[in-house]
PDB file of C-alpha atoms and ligand atoms in Angstrom:
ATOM      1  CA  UNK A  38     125.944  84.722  96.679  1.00  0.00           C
ATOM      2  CA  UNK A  39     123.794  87.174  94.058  1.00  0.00           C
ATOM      3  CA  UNK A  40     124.293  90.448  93.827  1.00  0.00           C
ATOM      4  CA  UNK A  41     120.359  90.894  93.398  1.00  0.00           C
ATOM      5  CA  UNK A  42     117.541  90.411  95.598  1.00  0.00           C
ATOM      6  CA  UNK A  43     113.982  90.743  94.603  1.00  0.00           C
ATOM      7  CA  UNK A  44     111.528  91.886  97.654  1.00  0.00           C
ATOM      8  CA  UNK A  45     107.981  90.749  96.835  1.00  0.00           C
ATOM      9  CA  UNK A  46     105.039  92.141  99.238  1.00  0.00           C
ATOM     10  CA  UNK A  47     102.147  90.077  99.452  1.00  0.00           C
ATOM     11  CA  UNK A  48      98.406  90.171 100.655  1.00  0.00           C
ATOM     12  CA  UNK A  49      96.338  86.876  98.774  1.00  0.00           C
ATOM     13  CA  UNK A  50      98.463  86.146  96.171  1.00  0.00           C
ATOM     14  CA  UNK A  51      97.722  82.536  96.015  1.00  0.00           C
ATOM     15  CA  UNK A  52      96.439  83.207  92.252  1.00  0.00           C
ATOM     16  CA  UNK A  53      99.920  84.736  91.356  1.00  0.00           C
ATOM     17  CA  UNK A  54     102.451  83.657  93.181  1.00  0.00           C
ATOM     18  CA  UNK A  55     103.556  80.323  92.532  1.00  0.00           C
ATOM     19  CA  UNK A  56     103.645  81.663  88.631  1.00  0.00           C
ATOM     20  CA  UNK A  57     106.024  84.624  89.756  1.00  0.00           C
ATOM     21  CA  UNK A  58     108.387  82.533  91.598  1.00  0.00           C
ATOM     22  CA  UNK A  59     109.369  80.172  89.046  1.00  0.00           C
ATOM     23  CA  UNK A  60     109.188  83.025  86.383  1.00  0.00           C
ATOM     24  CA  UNK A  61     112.313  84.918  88.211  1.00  0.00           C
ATOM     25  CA  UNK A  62     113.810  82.273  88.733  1.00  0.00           C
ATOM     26  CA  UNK A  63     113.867  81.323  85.341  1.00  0.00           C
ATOM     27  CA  UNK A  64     115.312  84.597  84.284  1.00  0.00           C
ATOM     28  CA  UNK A  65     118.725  85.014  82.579  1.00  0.00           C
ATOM     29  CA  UNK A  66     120.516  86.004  85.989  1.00  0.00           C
ATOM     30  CA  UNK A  67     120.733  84.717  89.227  1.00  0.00           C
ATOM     31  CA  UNK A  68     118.361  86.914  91.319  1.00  0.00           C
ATOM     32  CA  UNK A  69     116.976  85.812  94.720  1.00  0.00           C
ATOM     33  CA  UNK A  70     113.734  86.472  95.829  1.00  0.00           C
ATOM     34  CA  UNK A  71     112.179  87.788  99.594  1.00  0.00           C
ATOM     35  CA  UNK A  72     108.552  87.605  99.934  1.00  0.00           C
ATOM     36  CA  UNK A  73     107.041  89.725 102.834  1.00  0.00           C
ATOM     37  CA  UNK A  74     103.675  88.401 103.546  1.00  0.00           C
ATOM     38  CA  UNK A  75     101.261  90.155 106.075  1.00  0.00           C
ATOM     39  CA  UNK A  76      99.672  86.824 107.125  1.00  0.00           C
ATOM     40  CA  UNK A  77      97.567  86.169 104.123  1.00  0.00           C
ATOM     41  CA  UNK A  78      94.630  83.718 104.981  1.00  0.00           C
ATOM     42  CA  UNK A  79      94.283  82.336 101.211  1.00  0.00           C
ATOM     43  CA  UNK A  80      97.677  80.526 101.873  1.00  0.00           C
ATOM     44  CA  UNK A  81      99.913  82.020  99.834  1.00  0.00           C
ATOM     45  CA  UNK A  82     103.007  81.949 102.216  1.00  0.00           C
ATOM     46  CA  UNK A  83     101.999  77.721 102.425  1.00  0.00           C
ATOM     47  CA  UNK A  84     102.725  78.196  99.339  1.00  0.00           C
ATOM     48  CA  UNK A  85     106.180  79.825  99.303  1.00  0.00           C
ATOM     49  CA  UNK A  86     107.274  77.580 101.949  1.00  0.00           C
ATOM     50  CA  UNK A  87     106.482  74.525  99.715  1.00  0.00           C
ATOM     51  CA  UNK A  88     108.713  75.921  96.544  1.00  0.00           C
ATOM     52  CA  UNK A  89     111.710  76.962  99.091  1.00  0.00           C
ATOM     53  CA  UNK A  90     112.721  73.451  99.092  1.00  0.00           C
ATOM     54  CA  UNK A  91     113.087  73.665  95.242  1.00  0.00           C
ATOM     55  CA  UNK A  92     114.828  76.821  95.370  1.00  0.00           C
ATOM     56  CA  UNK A  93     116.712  76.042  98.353  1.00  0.00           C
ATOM     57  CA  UNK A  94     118.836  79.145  99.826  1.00  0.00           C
ATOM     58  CA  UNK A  95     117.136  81.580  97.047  1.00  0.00           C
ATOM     59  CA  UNK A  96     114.096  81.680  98.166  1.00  0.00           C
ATOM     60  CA  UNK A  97     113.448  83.716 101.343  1.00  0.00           C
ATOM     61  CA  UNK A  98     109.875  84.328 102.896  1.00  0.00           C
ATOM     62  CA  UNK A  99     109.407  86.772 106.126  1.00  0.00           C
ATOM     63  CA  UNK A 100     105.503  86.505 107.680  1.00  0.00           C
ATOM     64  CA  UNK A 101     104.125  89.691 109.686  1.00  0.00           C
ATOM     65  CA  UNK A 102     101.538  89.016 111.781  1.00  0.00           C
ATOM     66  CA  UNK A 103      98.505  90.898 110.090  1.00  0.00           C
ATOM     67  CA  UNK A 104      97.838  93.533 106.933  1.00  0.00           C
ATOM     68  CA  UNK A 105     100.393  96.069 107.947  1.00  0.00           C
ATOM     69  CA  UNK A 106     100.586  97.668 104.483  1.00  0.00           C
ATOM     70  CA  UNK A 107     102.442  98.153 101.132  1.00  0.00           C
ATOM     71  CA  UNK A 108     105.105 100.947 102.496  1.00  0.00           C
ATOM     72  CA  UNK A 109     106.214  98.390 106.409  1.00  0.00           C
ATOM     73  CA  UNK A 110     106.605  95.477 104.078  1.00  0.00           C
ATOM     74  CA  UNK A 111     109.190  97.545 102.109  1.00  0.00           C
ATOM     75  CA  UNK A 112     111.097  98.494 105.169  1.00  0.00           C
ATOM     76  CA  UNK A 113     111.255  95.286 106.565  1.00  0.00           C
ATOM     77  CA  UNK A 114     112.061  94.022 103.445  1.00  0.00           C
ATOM     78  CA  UNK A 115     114.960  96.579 103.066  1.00  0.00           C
ATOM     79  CA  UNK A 116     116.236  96.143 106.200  1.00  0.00           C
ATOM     80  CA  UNK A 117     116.303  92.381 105.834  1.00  0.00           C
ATOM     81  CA  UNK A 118     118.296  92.790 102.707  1.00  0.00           C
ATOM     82  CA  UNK A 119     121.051  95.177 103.706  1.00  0.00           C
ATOM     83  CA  UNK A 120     122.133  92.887 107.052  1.00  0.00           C
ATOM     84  CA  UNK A 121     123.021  90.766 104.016  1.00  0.00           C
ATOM     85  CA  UNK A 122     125.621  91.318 101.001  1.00  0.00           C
ATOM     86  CA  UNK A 123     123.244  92.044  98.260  1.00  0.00           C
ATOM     87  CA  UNK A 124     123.788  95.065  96.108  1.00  0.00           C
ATOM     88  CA  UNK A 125     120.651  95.785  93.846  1.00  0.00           C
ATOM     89  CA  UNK A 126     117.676  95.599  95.698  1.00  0.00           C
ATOM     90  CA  UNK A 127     113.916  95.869  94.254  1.00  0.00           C
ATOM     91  CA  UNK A 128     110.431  95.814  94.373  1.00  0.00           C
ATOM     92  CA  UNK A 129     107.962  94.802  92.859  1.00  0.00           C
ATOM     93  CA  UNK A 130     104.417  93.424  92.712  1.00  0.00           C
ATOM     94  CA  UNK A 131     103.232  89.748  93.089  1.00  0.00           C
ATOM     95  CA  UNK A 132     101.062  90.221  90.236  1.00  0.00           C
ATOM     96  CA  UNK A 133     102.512  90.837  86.784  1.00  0.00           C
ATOM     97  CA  UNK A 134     101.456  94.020  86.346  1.00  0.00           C
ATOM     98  CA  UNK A 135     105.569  94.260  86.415  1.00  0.00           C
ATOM     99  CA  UNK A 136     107.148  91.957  83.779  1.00  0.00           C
ATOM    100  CA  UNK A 137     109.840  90.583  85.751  1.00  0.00           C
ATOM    101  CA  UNK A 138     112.216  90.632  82.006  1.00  0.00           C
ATOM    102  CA  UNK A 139     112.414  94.204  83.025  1.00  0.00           C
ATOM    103  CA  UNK A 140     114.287  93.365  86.110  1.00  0.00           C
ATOM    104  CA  UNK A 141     116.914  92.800  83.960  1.00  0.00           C
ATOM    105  CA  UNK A 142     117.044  96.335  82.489  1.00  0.00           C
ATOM    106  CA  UNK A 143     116.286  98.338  86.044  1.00  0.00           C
ATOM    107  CA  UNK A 144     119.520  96.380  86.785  1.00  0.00           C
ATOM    108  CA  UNK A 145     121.867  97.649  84.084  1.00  0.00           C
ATOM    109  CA  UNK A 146     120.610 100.811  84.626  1.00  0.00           C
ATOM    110  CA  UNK A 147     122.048 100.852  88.188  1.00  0.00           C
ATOM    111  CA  UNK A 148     124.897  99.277  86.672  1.00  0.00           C
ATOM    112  CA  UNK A 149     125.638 101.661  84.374  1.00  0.00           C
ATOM    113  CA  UNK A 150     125.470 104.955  86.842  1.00  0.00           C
ATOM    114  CA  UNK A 151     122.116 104.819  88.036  1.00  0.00           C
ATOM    115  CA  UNK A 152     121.798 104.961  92.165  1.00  0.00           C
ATOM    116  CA  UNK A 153     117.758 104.124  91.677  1.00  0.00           C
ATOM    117  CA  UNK A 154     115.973 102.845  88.133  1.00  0.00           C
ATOM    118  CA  UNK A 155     112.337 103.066  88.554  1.00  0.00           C
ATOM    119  CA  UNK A 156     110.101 101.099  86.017  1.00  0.00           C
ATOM    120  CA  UNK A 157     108.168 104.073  84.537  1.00  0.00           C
ATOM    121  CA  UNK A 158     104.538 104.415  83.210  1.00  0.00           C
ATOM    122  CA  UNK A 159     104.919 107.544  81.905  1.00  0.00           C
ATOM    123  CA  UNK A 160     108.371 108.324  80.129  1.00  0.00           C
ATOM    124  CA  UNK A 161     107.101 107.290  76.799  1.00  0.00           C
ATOM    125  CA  UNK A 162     103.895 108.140  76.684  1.00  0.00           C
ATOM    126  CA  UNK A 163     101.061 106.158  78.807  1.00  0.00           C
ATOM    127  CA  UNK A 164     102.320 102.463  78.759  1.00  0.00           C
ATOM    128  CA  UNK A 165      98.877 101.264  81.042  1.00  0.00           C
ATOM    129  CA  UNK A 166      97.305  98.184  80.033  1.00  0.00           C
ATOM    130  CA  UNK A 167      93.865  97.330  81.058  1.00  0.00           C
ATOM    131  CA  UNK A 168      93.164  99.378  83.633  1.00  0.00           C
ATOM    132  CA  UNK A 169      90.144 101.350  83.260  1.00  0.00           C
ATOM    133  CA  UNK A 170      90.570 104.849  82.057  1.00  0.00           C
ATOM    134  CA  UNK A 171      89.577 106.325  85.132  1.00  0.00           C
ATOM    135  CA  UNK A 172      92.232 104.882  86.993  1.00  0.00           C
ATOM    136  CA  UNK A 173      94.865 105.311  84.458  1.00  0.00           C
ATOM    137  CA  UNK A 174      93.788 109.204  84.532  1.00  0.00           C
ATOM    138  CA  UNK A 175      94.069 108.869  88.402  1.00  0.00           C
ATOM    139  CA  UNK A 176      97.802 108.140  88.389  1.00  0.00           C
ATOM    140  CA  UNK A 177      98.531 110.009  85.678  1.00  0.00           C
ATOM    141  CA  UNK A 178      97.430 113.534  86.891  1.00  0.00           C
ATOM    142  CA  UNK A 179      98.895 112.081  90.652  1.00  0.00           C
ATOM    143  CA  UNK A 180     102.126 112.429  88.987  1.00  0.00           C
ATOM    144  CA  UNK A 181     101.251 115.580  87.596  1.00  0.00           C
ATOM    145  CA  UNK A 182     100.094 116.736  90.804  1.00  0.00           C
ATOM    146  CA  UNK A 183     103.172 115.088  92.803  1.00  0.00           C
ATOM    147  CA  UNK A 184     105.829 117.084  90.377  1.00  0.00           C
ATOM    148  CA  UNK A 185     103.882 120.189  90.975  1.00  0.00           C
ATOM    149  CA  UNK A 186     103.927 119.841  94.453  1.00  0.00           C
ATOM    150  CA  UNK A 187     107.910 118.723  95.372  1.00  0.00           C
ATOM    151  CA  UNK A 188     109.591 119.746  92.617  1.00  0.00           C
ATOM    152  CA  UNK A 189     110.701 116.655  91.763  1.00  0.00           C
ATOM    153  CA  UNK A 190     111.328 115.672  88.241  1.00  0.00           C
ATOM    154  CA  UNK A 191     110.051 112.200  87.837  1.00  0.00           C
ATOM    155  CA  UNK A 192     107.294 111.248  85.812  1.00  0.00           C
ATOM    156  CA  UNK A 193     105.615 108.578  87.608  1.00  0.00           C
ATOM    157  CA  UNK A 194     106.113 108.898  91.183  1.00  0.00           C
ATOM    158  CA  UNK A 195     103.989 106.242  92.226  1.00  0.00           C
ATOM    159  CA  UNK A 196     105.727 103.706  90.413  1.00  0.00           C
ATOM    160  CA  UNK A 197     106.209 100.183  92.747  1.00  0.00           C
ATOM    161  CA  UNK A 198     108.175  98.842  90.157  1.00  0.00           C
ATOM    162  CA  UNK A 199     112.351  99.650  91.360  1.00  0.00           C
ATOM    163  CA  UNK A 200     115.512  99.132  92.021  1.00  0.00           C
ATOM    164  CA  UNK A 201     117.667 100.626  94.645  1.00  0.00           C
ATOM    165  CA  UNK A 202     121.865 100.520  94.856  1.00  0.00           C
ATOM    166  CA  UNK A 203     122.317  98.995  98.667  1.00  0.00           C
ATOM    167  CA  UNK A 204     124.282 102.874  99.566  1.00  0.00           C
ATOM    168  CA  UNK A 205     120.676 104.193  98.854  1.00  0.00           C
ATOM    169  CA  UNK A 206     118.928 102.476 101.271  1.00  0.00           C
ATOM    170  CA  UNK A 207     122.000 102.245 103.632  1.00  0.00           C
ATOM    171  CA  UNK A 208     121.840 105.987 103.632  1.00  0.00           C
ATOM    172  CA  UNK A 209     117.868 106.883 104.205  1.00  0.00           C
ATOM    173  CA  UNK A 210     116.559 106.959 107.309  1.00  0.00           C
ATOM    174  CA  UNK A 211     114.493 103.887 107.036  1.00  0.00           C
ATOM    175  CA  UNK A 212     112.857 104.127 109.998  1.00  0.00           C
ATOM    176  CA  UNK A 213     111.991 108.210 108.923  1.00  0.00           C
ATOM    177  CA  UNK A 214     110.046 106.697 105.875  1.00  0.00           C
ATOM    178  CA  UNK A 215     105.877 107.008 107.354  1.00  0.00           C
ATOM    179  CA  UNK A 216     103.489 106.350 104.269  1.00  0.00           C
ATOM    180  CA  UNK A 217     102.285 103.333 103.743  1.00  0.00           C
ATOM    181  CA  UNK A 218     100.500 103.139 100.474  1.00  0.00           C
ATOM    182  CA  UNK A 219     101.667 105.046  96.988  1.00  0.00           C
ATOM    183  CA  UNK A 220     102.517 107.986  99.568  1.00  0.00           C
ATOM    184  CA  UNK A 221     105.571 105.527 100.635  1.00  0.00           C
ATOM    185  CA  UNK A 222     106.723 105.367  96.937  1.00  0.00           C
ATOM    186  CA  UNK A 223     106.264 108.983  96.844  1.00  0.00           C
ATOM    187  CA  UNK A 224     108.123 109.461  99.953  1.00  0.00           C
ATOM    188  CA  UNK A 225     111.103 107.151  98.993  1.00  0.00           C
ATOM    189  CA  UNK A 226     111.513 108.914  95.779  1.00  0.00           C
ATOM    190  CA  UNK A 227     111.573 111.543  96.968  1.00  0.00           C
ATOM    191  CA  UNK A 228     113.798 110.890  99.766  1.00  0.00           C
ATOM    192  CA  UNK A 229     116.423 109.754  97.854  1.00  0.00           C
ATOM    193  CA  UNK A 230     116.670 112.365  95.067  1.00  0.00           C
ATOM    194  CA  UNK A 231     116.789 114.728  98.684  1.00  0.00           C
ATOM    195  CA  UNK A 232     120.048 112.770  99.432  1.00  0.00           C
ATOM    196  CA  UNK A 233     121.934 113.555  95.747  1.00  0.00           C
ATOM    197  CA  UNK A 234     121.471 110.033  94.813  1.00  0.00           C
ATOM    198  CA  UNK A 235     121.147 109.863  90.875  1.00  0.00           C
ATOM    199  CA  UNK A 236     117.467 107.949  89.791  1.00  0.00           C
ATOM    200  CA  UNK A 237     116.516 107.813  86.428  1.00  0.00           C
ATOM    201  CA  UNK A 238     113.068 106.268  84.633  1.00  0.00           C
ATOM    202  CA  UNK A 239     113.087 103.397  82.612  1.00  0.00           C
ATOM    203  CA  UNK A 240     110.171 103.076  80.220  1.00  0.00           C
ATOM    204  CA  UNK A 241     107.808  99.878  81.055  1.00  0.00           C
ATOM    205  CA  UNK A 242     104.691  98.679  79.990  1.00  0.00           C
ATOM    206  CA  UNK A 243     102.445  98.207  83.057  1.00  0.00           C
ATOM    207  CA  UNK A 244      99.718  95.464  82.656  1.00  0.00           C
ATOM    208  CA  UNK A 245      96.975  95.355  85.061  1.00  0.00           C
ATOM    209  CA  UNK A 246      96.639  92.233  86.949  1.00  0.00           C
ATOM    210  CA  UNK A 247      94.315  88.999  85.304  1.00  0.00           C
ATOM    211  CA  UNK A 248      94.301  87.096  88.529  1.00  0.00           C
ATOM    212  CA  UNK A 249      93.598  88.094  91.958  1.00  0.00           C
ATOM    213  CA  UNK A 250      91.812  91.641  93.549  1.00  0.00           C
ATOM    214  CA  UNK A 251      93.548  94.771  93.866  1.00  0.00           C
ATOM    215  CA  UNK A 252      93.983  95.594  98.085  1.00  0.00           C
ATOM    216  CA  UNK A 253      94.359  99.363  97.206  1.00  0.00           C
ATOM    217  CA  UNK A 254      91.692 101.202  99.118  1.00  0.00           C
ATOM    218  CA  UNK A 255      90.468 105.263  99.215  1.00  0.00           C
ATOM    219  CA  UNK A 256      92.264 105.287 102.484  1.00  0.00           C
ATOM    220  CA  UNK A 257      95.453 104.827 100.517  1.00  0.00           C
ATOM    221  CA  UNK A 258      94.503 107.727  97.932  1.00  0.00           C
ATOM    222  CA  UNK A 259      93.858 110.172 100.618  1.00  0.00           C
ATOM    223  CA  UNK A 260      97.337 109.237 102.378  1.00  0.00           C
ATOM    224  CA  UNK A 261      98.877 110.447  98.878  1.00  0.00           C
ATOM    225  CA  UNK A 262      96.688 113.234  98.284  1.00  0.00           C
ATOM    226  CA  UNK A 263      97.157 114.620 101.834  1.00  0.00           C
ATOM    227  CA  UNK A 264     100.905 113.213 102.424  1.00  0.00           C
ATOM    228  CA  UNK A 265     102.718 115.083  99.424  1.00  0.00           C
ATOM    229  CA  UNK A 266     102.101 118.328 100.750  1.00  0.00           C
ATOM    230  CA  UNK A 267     102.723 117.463 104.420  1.00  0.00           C
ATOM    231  CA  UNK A 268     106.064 116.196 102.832  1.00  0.00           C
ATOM    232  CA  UNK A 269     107.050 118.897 101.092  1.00  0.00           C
ATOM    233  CA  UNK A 270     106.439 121.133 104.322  1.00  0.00           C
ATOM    234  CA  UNK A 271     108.505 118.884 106.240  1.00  0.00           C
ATOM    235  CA  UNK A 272     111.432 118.629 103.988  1.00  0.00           C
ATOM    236  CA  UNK A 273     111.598 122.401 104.361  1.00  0.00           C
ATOM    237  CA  UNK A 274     112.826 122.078 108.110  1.00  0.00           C
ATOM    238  CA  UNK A 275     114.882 118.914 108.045  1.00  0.00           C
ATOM    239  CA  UNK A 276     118.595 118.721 106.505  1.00  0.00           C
ATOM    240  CA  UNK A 277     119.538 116.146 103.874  1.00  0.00           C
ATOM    241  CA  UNK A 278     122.055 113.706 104.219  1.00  0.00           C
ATOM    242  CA  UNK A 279     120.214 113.167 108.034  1.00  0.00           C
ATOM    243  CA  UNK A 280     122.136 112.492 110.680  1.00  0.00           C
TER     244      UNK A 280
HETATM  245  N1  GDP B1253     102.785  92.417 102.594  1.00  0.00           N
HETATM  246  C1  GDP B1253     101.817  93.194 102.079  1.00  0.00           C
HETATM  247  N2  GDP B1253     101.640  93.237 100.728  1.00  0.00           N
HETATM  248  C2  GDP B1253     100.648  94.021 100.245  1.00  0.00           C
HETATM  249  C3  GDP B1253      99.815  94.811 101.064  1.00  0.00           C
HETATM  250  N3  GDP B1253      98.934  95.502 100.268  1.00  0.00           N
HETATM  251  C4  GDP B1253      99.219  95.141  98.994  1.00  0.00           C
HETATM  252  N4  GDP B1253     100.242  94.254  98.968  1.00  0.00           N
HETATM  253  C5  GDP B1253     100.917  93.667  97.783  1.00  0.00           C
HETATM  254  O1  GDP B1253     101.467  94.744  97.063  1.00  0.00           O
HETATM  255  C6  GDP B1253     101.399  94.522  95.663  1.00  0.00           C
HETATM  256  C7  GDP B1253     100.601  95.635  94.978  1.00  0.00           C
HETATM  257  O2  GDP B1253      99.257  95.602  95.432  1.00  0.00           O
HETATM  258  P1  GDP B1253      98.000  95.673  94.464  1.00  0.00           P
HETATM  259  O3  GDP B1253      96.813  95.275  95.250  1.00  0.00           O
HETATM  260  O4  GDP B1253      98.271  94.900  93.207  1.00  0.00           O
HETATM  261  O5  GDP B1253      97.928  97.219  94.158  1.00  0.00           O
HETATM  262  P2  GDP B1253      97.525  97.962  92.793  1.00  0.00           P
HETATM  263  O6  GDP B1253      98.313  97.323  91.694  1.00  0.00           O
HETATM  264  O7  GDP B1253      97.891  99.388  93.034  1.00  0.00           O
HETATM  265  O8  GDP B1253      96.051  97.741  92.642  1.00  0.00           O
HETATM  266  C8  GDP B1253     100.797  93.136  95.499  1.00  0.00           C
HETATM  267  O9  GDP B1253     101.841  92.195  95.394  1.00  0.00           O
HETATM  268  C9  GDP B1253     100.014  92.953  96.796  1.00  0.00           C
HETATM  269  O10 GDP B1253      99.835  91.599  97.162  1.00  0.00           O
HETATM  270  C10 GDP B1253     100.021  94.743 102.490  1.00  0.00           C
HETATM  271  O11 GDP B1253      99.354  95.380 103.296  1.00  0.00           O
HETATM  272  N5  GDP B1253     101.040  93.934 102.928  1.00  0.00           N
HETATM  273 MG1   MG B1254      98.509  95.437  91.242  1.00  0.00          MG
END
């Protein structure tokens, strides 16, 4: 049994996916892989179940019925992991805008001391390829504006691309976390630094997807505008580690 489990959320990835399974598991390390799709009608979890006869007893797939968002496909996927023995957990995208060779670093970051490595935009720099300059100025200023807000000392708080120790995500309230969108990335950050757990930033080069359509919609911008200060006013009333 791995010590590593990859949780991949999906919503039409039948573009994507099939590339992004055999790419981790041709990776240097023996990483499993859970896909949590929300009933996709382009097929993409026909296609899963098709490769987890090649990649018997690594490859996992968990089907909600219905688009129940970015942030309950995490939880789920969480929860799913720690009922089993696996002791680096992450996330990340279907769609290459997160080269899976950087899983490899997030891990020895958590290896080395780490209790959460997030895949960072922003520590070097901008590292944003091909998304239009309007949305790269988007996330970058929502970090900006997410620091300002909470405090916290992270430079892209939005990032999707992570890895959490299993004592992280045995220790958060799970069922606490309520975003759903880049709020729930926010929120888990920031839920976690809360708790005294250590997270540092790796630098990664994001690439914007080449295949497939984004599913991020206003709705989930305003959830993040909105949902960092309603955070930060919460926080002030509750008591961290929470019982
Ligand atoms: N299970 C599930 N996956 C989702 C949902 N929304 C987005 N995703 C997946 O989450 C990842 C990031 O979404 P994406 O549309 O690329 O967001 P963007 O990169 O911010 O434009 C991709 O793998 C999507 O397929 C959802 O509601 N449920
Ligand atoms: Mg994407």
């Amino acid at each position: 049994m791995p010590d590593s489990i990859i949780i991949i959320p999906t919503y039409n990835e039948k573009e994507n996916i099939e590339r992004m399974i055999r790419k981790v598991f041709s990776l240097p390390h023996d990483f499993h892989l859970l896909v949590i799709d929300d009933g996709s009608p382009d097929g993409t979890p026909l296609i899963v179940k098709r490769l987890q006869s090649e990649y018997e007893g690594r490859l996992f797939i968990e089907e909600r019925a219905g688009k129940q968002g970015l942030g309950t496909a995490y939880i789920h996927g969480f929860k799913w992991c720690i009922a089993r023995s696996y002791d680096y957990i992450f996330e990340m995208d279907a769609d290459f805008s997160h080269n899976p060779d950087d899983l490899l670093r997030l891990r020895q970051a958590c290896i080395d001391g780490a209790d959460s490595a997030i895949g960072s935009r922003y520590i070097n720099g901008v590292n944003v390829v091909n998304w239009p300059m309007s949305r790269v100025l988007m996330s970058y200023f929502a970090s900006v504006y997410v620091r300002f807000i909470t405090g916290m000392n992270i430079q892209d708080a939005t990032a999707g691309f992570m890895c959490y120790k299993r004592k992280v995500l045995e220790t958060v309230k799970l069922d606490k976390i309520k975003f759903v969108g880049y709020a729930f990335q926010i929120e888990m950050k920031y839920t976690t630094i809360k708790h005294g757990f250590k997270v540092i930033e790796i630098p990664i080069i994001f690439t914007d997807r080449t295949a497939g359509t984004s599913k991020m919609s206003t709705r989930i911008f305003r959830e993040a505008f909105l949902g960092v200060i309603q955070m930060k006013i919460n926080s002030i009333f509750r008591k961290y580690p929470e019982g």
